[in-house]
mmCIF file of C-alpha atoms in Angstrom:
data_model
loop_
_atom_site.group_PDB
_atom_site.id
_atom_site.type_symbol
_atom_site.label_atom_id
_atom_site.label_comp_id
_atom_site.label_asym_id
_atom_site.label_seq_id
_atom_site.Cartn_x
_atom_site.Cartn_y
_atom_site.Cartn_z
ATOM 1 C CA MET G 1 -95.318 99.299 39.220
ATOM 2 C CA SER G 2 -97.823 100.169 36.515
ATOM 3 C CA TYR G 3 -98.794 99.295 32.757
ATOM 4 C CA ILE G 4 -100.228 102.179 30.795
ATOM 5 C CA LEU G 5 -102.370 101.103 27.652
ATOM 6 C CA SER G 6 -102.913 103.624 24.779
ATOM 7 C CA TYR G 7 -104.518 103.322 21.874
ATOM 8 C CA ASN G 8 -101.444 101.502 19.567
ATOM 9 C CA SER G 9 -99.356 100.703 22.633
ATOM 10 C CA ILE G 10 -98.675 99.351 26.339
ATOM 11 C CA SER G 11 -96.130 100.434 28.704
ATOM 12 C CA TYR G 12 -94.545 99.307 31.711
ATOM 13 C CA THR G 13 -93.164 101.281 34.207
ATOM 14 C CA GLU G 14 -91.516 100.917 37.942
ATOM 15 C CA ILE G 15 -93.574 103.861 39.252
ATOM 16 C CA LYS G 16 -96.863 103.407 40.497
ATOM 17 C CA ILE G 17 -99.936 105.761 38.811
ATOM 18 C CA LEU G 18 -102.727 106.216 41.298
ATOM 19 C CA SER G 19 -105.150 107.475 38.929
ATOM 20 C CA ARG G 20 -107.354 104.988 36.698
ATOM 21 C CA PHE G 21 -106.850 106.917 33.383
ATOM 22 C CA GLY G 22 -104.115 109.341 32.384
ATOM 23 C CA GLY G 23 -103.514 111.921 29.429
ATOM 24 C CA SER G 24 -106.595 114.336 30.891
ATOM 25 C CA SER G 25 -105.533 117.838 31.513
ATOM 26 C CA LYS G 26 -107.854 118.351 34.370
ATOM 27 C CA TYR G 27 -109.015 114.691 35.878
ATOM 28 C CA ARG G 28 -107.868 111.768 37.256
ATOM 29 C CA VAL G 29 -109.846 108.766 38.482
ATOM 30 C CA ILE G 30 -108.786 107.642 41.816
ATOM 31 C CA ASP G 31 -110.712 105.076 43.680
ATOM 32 C CA ASP G 32 -113.610 105.452 40.955
ATOM 33 C CA GLU G 33 -113.812 109.278 42.012
ATOM 34 C CA LEU G 34 -113.348 111.895 39.270
ATOM 35 C CA ILE G 35 -111.129 114.195 40.683
ATOM 36 C CA THR G 36 -110.381 117.490 39.205
ATOM 37 C CA VAL G 37 -106.962 118.477 39.573
ATOM 38 C CA GLU G 38 -105.575 122.328 39.043
ATOM 39 C CA LYS G 39 -102.427 122.615 37.321
ATOM 40 C CA LYS G 40 -99.465 124.375 39.000
ATOM 41 C CA LYS G 41 -98.253 127.714 37.617
ATOM 42 C CA THR G 42 -95.080 127.738 35.732
ATOM 43 C CA GLU G 43 -92.588 130.792 36.382
ATOM 44 C CA PRO G 44 -91.628 132.679 33.069
ATOM 45 C CA LYS G 45 -88.266 131.201 31.441
ATOM 46 C CA ILE G 46 -85.496 133.392 31.177
ATOM 47 C CA SER G 47 -83.134 132.740 27.725
ATOM 48 C CA THR G 48 -79.912 134.460 26.487
ATOM 49 C CA VAL G 49 -79.495 135.400 23.406
ATOM 50 C CA ASN G 50 -76.170 137.367 22.195
ATOM 51 C CA ASN G 51 -75.798 138.340 25.314
ATOM 52 C CA GLU G 52 -78.786 139.958 25.845
ATOM 53 C CA LYS G 53 -81.962 138.612 28.499
ATOM 54 C CA LEU G 54 -85.265 137.695 26.442
ATOM 55 C CA LYS G 55 -88.209 137.366 28.721
ATOM 56 C CA ILE G 56 -90.266 134.441 27.231
ATOM 57 C CA ASP G 57 -93.708 133.437 28.342
ATOM 58 C CA SER G 58 -94.156 129.843 29.608
ATOM 59 C CA ASP G 59 -95.932 126.871 27.541
ATOM 60 C CA LEU G 60 -99.578 127.948 26.824
ATOM 61 C CA ASP G 61 -101.844 125.836 29.598
ATOM 62 C CA THR G 62 -104.705 124.528 27.578
ATOM 63 C CA ASN G 63 -106.903 125.489 30.502
ATOM 64 C CA LYS G 64 -106.456 129.115 30.081
ATOM 65 C CA SER G 65 -107.676 129.431 26.500
ATOM 66 C CA ASP G 66 -109.231 127.719 23.794
ATOM 67 C CA HIS G 67 -107.362 129.338 20.771
ATOM 68 C CA LEU G 68 -104.061 131.242 20.226
ATOM 69 C CA GLU G 69 -104.402 134.102 22.581
ATOM 70 C CA PRO G 70 -106.761 136.940 22.729
ATOM 71 C CA ASP G 71 -107.144 139.558 19.470
ATOM 72 C CA THR G 72 -104.700 142.206 19.668
ATOM 73 C CA ASP G 73 -103.698 145.456 17.719
ATOM 74 C CA LEU G 74 -102.517 144.581 14.157
ATOM 75 C CA VAL G 75 -98.773 145.025 13.940
ATOM 76 C CA ASN G 76 -96.540 146.364 10.807
ATOM 77 C CA GLU G 77 -94.824 143.316 8.925
ATOM 78 C CA LYS G 78 -91.679 145.972 9.582
ATOM 79 C CA ASP G 79 -92.071 145.932 13.254
ATOM 80 C CA ILE G 80 -91.532 142.166 13.276
ATOM 81 C CA SER G 81 -87.648 142.430 14.650
ATOM 82 C CA LEU G 82 -86.911 139.112 16.210
ATOM 83 C CA THR G 83 -84.546 136.673 14.188
ATOM 84 C CA GLU G 84 -85.557 133.392 13.883
ATOM 85 C CA VAL G 85 -82.592 132.430 16.428
ATOM 86 C CA GLU G 86 -84.505 134.958 19.082
ATOM 87 C CA LYS G 87 -87.348 133.402 19.293
ATOM 88 C CA LYS G 88 -88.332 130.586 21.378
ATOM 89 C CA THR G 89 -89.340 127.389 19.149
ATOM 90 C CA TYR G 90 -91.746 124.786 19.855
ATOM 91 C CA LYS G 91 -91.853 120.950 18.086
ATOM 92 C CA LEU G 92 -94.563 118.962 17.850
ATOM 93 C CA ASN G 93 -95.326 116.315 20.559
ATOM 94 C CA LYS G 94 -96.204 113.830 18.154
ATOM 95 C CA SER G 95 -96.932 111.142 20.417
ATOM 96 C CA LYS G 96 -99.624 113.288 22.827
ATOM 97 C CA LEU G 97 -101.513 114.743 19.438
ATOM 98 C CA LYS G 98 -101.960 111.242 17.895
ATOM 99 C CA LYS G 99 -103.401 110.344 21.173
ATOM 100 C CA LYS G 100 -105.940 113.363 21.374
ATOM 101 C CA CYS G 101 -106.944 112.350 17.893
ATOM 102 C CA HIS G 102 -107.780 108.921 18.794
ATOM 103 C CA ALA G 103 -109.921 110.164 21.504
ATOM 104 C CA PHE G 104 -111.514 112.660 20.092
ATOM 105 C CA SER G 105 -112.653 110.622 17.218
ATOM 106 C CA ARG G 106 -114.079 107.918 19.239
ATOM 107 C CA LEU G 107 -116.170 110.024 20.960
ATOM 108 C CA LYS G 108 -120.450 109.374 19.979
ATOM 109 C CA LYS G 109 -120.699 112.812 18.923
ATOM 110 C CA SER G 110 -117.730 112.229 16.485
ATOM 111 C CA SER G 111 -118.996 108.983 15.039
ATOM 112 C CA LYS G 112 -121.850 110.971 13.634
ATOM 113 C CA PHE G 113 -119.970 113.937 12.114
ATOM 114 C CA LEU G 114 -116.283 114.841 11.730
ATOM 115 C CA ALA G 115 -114.801 117.313 9.535
ATOM 116 C CA PHE G 116 -111.283 117.924 8.317
ATOM 117 C CA TYR G 117 -110.265 121.719 7.363
ATOM 118 C CA SER G 118 -107.224 122.760 5.629
ATOM 119 C CA ILE G 119 -106.587 126.161 6.009
ATOM 120 C CA SER G 120 -104.027 127.734 3.583
ATOM 121 C CA PHE G 121 -102.791 131.645 3.096
ATOM 122 C CA PRO G 122 -101.487 133.314 -0.361
ATOM 123 C CA ASN G 123 -97.509 132.720 -1.010
ATOM 124 C CA GLY G 124 -94.999 134.221 0.885
ATOM 125 C CA LEU G 125 -97.009 135.210 4.220
ATOM 126 C CA THR G 126 -94.642 134.986 7.413
ATOM 127 C CA ASP G 127 -95.638 132.882 10.161
ATOM 128 C CA GLU G 128 -96.199 135.847 12.751
ATOM 129 C CA PHE G 129 -99.381 136.766 10.070
ATOM 130 C CA GLY G 130 -100.258 133.220 9.402
ATOM 131 C CA TYR G 131 -101.031 132.986 13.152
ATOM 132 C CA GLN G 132 -102.482 136.309 13.610
ATOM 133 C CA ILE G 133 -104.971 135.413 10.816
ATOM 134 C CA PHE G 134 -105.632 132.123 11.449
ATOM 135 C CA ASN G 135 -106.353 133.324 15.362
ATOM 136 C CA THR G 136 -109.055 135.949 13.878
ATOM 137 C CA TRP G 137 -110.367 133.085 11.581
ATOM 138 C CA LEU G 138 -110.743 130.622 14.652
ATOM 139 C CA THR G 139 -112.046 133.227 17.084
ATOM 140 C CA ARG G 140 -114.888 134.235 14.275
ATOM 141 C CA CYS G 141 -115.478 130.654 14.009
ATOM 142 C CA ARG G 142 -116.199 130.161 17.599
ATOM 143 C CA LYS G 143 -118.203 133.071 18.076
ATOM 144 C CA ASN G 144 -120.500 132.876 15.065
ATOM 145 C CA CYS G 145 -120.258 129.088 13.586
ATOM 146 C CA ASN G 146 -120.875 127.215 17.040
ATOM 147 C CA LEU G 147 -117.140 125.898 16.889
ATOM 148 C CA ASN G 148 -116.563 124.538 20.368
ATOM 149 C CA SER G 149 -114.616 121.030 19.907
ATOM 150 C CA TYR G 150 -111.587 120.913 17.759
ATOM 151 C CA ILE G 151 -107.915 120.256 17.274
ATOM 152 C CA TRP G 152 -105.497 122.390 14.943
ATOM 153 C CA VAL G 153 -101.865 121.441 13.457
ATOM 154 C CA ALA G 154 -99.540 123.939 11.934
ATOM 155 C CA GLU G 155 -97.748 122.640 9.035
ATOM 156 C CA ARG G 156 -95.270 124.181 6.358
ATOM 157 C CA GLN G 157 -95.834 124.033 2.828
ATOM 158 C CA LYS G 158 -93.347 123.066 -0.171
ATOM 159 C CA ASN G 159 -92.845 126.660 -0.445
ATOM 160 C CA GLY G 160 -92.575 127.705 2.760
ATOM 161 C CA THR G 161 -95.679 129.258 4.029
ATOM 162 C CA ILE G 162 -97.684 127.999 6.966
ATOM 163 C CA HIS G 163 -101.120 126.796 7.060
ATOM 164 C CA PHE G 164 -102.856 124.746 9.398
ATOM 165 C CA HIS G 165 -105.471 121.741 9.629
ATOM 166 C CA LEU G 166 -108.523 121.517 11.629
ATOM 167 C CA LEU G 167 -110.187 118.511 13.006
ATOM 168 C CA THR G 168 -114.081 119.046 14.391
ATOM 169 C CA ASN G 169 -117.196 117.432 15.384
ATOM 170 C CA ASP G 170 -118.840 120.573 14.904
ATOM 171 C CA PHE G 171 -120.786 121.708 11.407
ATOM 172 C CA MET G 172 -119.236 124.700 9.864
ATOM 173 C CA PRO G 173 -120.973 126.175 6.404
ATOM 174 C CA ILE G 174 -117.792 126.146 4.019
ATOM 175 C CA LYS G 175 -118.900 129.292 2.315
ATOM 176 C CA THR G 176 -119.313 130.976 5.846
ATOM 177 C CA VAL G 177 -115.962 130.104 6.897
ATOM 178 C CA ASN G 178 -114.234 130.858 3.565
ATOM 179 C CA GLY G 179 -115.657 134.289 3.935
ATOM 180 C CA PHE G 180 -114.319 134.903 7.606
ATOM 181 C CA MET G 181 -111.039 134.074 5.879
ATOM 182 C CA SER G 182 -111.576 136.372 3.129
ATOM 183 C CA LYS G 183 -112.667 139.787 5.275
ATOM 184 C CA ALA G 184 -109.303 138.622 8.021
ATOM 185 C CA LEU G 185 -107.113 138.792 4.604
ATOM 186 C CA LYS G 186 -108.502 142.036 3.820
ATOM 187 C CA THR G 187 -108.221 143.513 6.853
ATOM 188 C CA TYR G 188 -104.481 142.690 7.276
ATOM 189 C CA LYS G 189 -104.117 143.755 3.030
ATOM 190 C CA ASN G 190 -105.159 147.362 4.379
ATOM 191 C CA ARG G 191 -102.328 147.318 6.582
ATOM 192 C CA GLY G 192 -99.778 147.044 4.146
ATOM 193 C CA ILE G 193 -98.723 143.228 4.297
ATOM 194 C CA GLU G 194 -96.524 142.724 1.355
ATOM 195 C CA ALA G 195 -97.750 139.111 0.810
ATOM 196 C CA LEU G 196 -101.283 140.275 0.475
ATOM 197 C CA LYS G 197 -100.544 143.375 -1.851
ATOM 198 C CA GLU G 198 -101.387 141.490 -5.159
ATOM 199 C CA VAL G 199 -104.277 138.753 -3.398
ATOM 200 C CA ASP G 200 -107.948 139.361 -4.431
ATOM 201 C CA THR G 201 -109.402 139.139 -0.900
ATOM 202 C CA GLU G 202 -112.800 138.677 -2.027
ATOM 203 C CA LYS G 203 -112.484 135.880 -4.132
ATOM 204 C CA TYR G 204 -109.417 134.039 -1.951
ATOM 205 C CA ASN G 205 -110.731 130.503 -1.273
ATOM 206 C CA GLY G 206 -108.346 129.399 1.176
ATOM 207 C CA ILE G 207 -110.544 127.331 3.577
ATOM 208 C CA ASP G 208 -110.993 123.350 2.172
ATOM 209 C CA VAL G 209 -113.107 120.748 4.180
ATOM 210 C CA LYS G 210 -113.645 116.815 3.891
ATOM 211 C CA LYS G 211 -116.197 115.326 5.592
ATOM 212 C CA VAL G 212 -114.560 112.406 7.302
ATOM 213 C CA GLY G 213 -117.429 109.689 7.405
ATOM 214 C CA ASN G 214 -117.005 106.305 8.112
ATOM 215 C CA ASN G 215 -112.978 106.225 7.160
ATOM 216 C CA LYS G 216 -111.988 107.570 10.757
ATOM 217 C CA LYS G 217 -109.435 104.635 10.369
ATOM 218 C CA GLY G 218 -108.019 106.339 7.499
ATOM 219 C CA LEU G 219 -107.642 109.898 8.832
ATOM 220 C CA ILE G 220 -105.971 108.917 11.663
ATOM 221 C CA SER G 221 -103.517 106.957 9.404
ATOM 222 C CA TYR G 222 -103.112 109.680 7.500
ATOM 223 C CA LEU G 223 -102.673 111.930 10.942
ATOM 224 C CA ALA G 224 -100.625 109.504 12.008
ATOM 225 C CA LYS G 225 -98.088 109.465 9.004
ATOM 226 C CA TYR G 226 -98.018 113.547 8.895
ATOM 227 C CA ILE G 227 -97.424 113.754 12.697
ATOM 228 C CA SER G 228 -94.317 111.499 12.103
ATOM 229 C CA LYS G 229 -92.791 113.428 9.459
ATOM 230 C CA ASN G 230 -93.342 116.692 10.962
ATOM 231 C CA ASP G 231 -89.916 117.846 12.724
ATOM 232 C CA ILE G 232 -90.679 121.582 11.742
ATOM 233 C CA ALA G 233 -89.660 123.979 14.637
ATOM 234 C CA PHE G 234 -92.330 126.856 14.899
ATOM 235 C CA TYR G 235 -91.804 129.926 17.228
ATOM 236 C CA ARG G 236 -95.781 129.583 18.062
ATOM 237 C CA LEU G 237 -97.011 126.076 19.375
ATOM 238 C CA PRO G 238 -97.348 124.063 16.413
ATOM 239 C CA TRP G 239 -100.931 122.418 17.701
ATOM 240 C CA HIS G 240 -103.610 122.729 20.179
ATOM 241 C CA CYS G 241 -107.053 121.787 20.930
ATOM 242 C CA SER G 242 -110.480 123.094 22.557
ATOM 243 C CA ARG G 243 -110.522 122.969 26.312
ATOM 244 C CA ASP G 244 -113.022 119.808 26.031
ATOM 245 C CA VAL G 245 -110.811 118.213 23.697
ATOM 246 C CA SER G 246 -107.889 118.665 26.479
ATOM 247 C CA ARG G 247 -109.886 116.987 29.207
ATOM 248 C CA LEU G 248 -110.346 113.461 27.620
ATOM 249 C CA PHE G 249 -108.254 110.839 28.545
ATOM 250 C CA THR G 250 -105.611 109.260 26.473
ATOM 251 C CA SER G 251 -105.167 106.021 28.535
ATOM 252 C CA SER G 252 -105.736 103.403 30.961
ATOM 253 C CA ASN G 253 -103.600 102.568 33.655
ATOM 254 C CA TYR G 254 -103.508 99.240 35.558
ATOM 255 C CA ASN G 255 -101.413 97.969 38.526
ATOM 256 C CA GLU G 256 -100.095 94.184 39.386
ATOM 257 C CA GLU G 257 -103.738 93.524 41.013
ATOM 258 C CA ASN G 258 -105.978 94.451 37.798
ATOM 259 C CA VAL G 259 -103.433 93.663 34.778
ATOM 260 C CA ASP G 260 -104.771 90.739 33.772
ATOM 261 C CA GLU G 261 -108.161 92.157 32.685
ATOM 262 C CA CYS G 262 -106.136 93.827 30.267
ATOM 263 C CA PHE G 263 -104.043 91.121 29.366
ATOM 264 C CA ASN G 264 -106.555 88.798 28.826
ATOM 265 C CA GLN G 265 -107.585 90.883 26.086
ATOM 266 C CA LEU G 266 -104.458 91.538 24.147
ATOM 267 C CA GLU G 267 -102.624 89.933 21.602
ATOM 268 C CA GLN G 268 -100.173 86.990 23.686
ATOM 269 C CA ASP G 269 -97.776 86.511 20.704
ATOM 270 C CA GLN G 270 -94.710 88.786 21.294
ATOM 271 C CA SER G 271 -94.188 88.648 17.330
ATOM 272 C CA MET G 272 -97.308 91.261 17.327
ATOM 273 C CA TYR G 273 -95.378 93.991 19.053
ATOM 274 C CA GLU G 274 -92.337 95.929 18.769
ATOM 275 C CA ILE G 275 -90.628 96.821 21.748
ATOM 276 C CA PHE G 276 -89.079 99.784 22.812
ATOM 277 C CA TYR G 277 -86.668 100.374 25.635
ATOM 278 C CA ARG G 278 -86.596 104.167 27.191
ATOM 279 C CA PRO G 279 -85.677 105.478 30.545
ATOM 280 C CA PHE G 280 -88.050 104.447 33.251
ATOM 281 C CA CYS G 281 -90.103 102.640 31.003
ATOM 282 C CA VAL G 282 -90.870 99.948 28.039
ATOM 283 C CA THR G 283 -93.181 100.110 25.346
ATOM 284 C CA TRP G 284 -94.954 97.125 23.421
ATOM 285 C CA ALA G 285 -96.305 99.130 20.369
ATOM 286 C CA MET G 286 -98.768 97.318 18.747
ATOM 287 C CA LYS G 287 -98.215 95.894 15.407
ATOM 288 C CA TYR G 288 -102.413 94.943 15.033
ATOM 289 C CA LYS G 289 -105.898 96.680 16.239
ATOM 290 C CA PRO G 290 -107.068 95.581 19.491
ATOM 291 C CA THR G 291 -110.638 94.565 19.854
ATOM 292 C CA GLU G 292 -112.895 97.576 20.656
ATOM 293 C CA LYS G 293 -113.574 95.840 24.011
ATOM 294 C CA VAL G 294 -110.219 96.904 25.473
ATOM 295 C CA TYR G 295 -111.048 100.799 25.325
ATOM 296 C CA SER G 296 -114.819 100.330 26.615
ATOM 297 C CA ASP G 297 -114.075 101.767 30.007
ATOM 298 C CA LEU G 298 -111.674 105.184 28.803
ATOM 299 C CA ASP G 299 -114.310 105.689 25.913
ATOM 300 C CA GLY G 300 -117.063 105.500 28.871
ATOM 301 C CA VAL G 301 -115.255 107.780 30.925
ATOM 302 C CA ASN G 302 -114.699 110.221 28.197
ATOM 303 C CA GLU G 303 -118.028 110.689 27.498
ATOM 304 C CA ILE G 304 -118.786 111.441 30.525
ATOM 305 C CA ILE G 305 -116.152 114.276 30.203
ATOM 306 C CA TYR G 306 -117.256 115.269 27.282
ATOM 307 C CA LYS G 307 -120.789 116.054 27.868
ATOM 308 C CA SER G 308 -119.812 117.579 31.275
#
C-alpha cells in the first residue's frame, strides 16, 4: 500500500508504488537513485465513423516534441473537410495540469520571474487555423526569444473563437512577441482565410502579458478555477508543456514504513479534509495549505531535474 501526497491532497491506494516521487514523464526515484524511464510506444488507434475507418494518431508524447508539431505547409480553409464528429477530441486533464502548474511555479527560477500570456485571435477564426497560427507563434518565440520553459492551455472565448494562455518563467518582450503574431496573421491572411480578410495585421495587438510577481497563490487559484470549469472538447491537445516542465515530479509517495514522516506534518483534524472514494484509492482533499516543509524533498528533486 502507498500514500500519495500532492499539492492539495493526499491519497491512499493498496497498490505499492516503488518510486519515491510521481508525476514525471521521464524519471523515477527508487532507492534514492534517479532513474530514467523510457516511454513505451503506443500503437495508432483506429476509429470507425460513418462505417469508414479513419486512422487517428495516438496521443502526443511530451518527450517527442516541445510544441504542437513541426511547421507544415499551409492549407486552404476549404480543404478542411472532416466534421467535428469525425475528429478525435481531447478533454482537459484538470488534475494533471493543476499539479504541473504548482510544480512549475515552485521552482527557484519561477520565484524570481513568472509571466502569464494571453494569446487571442480575430473573431471567427476556426480552431484549425487557431492551432496552426499559435504553433507558428510559439515556434518563433522558442527560436528567437529564448522561450524554453512553459505551460499552455487552450480556451474558447464567449464568441466561440479559440485562444490560449501561456505560463513561463522566461522573459519575452511584449512588442516582439506581438510582432511575431502580426507576421503569422499576415501570412495566413495572404492565403485567403475568411476570418482575416478585414483584419489589419500590421496593427493587431493580440498578445497580452501579466507579470505574476508575488501573487503566485492568486495565479494558481485563478488557474484552478478556470481549469475546473473547462469542459470543452478540442480536436487537438487542450494543454501542453515544455520537456523540462513535463519531467518535473508532482507528488511524493510514501509506504507504511515512512508515512509517519508525512502525516506528522499534516493537519490531524478530519474536518480539514474533504474525502473522495474512488476505485482503487481514497483521496483526502485539503481545505488548508500545508507548511512549505512538507514539500521540501519534492521541491529539491525538481530543482535537480530542472537544472539538468
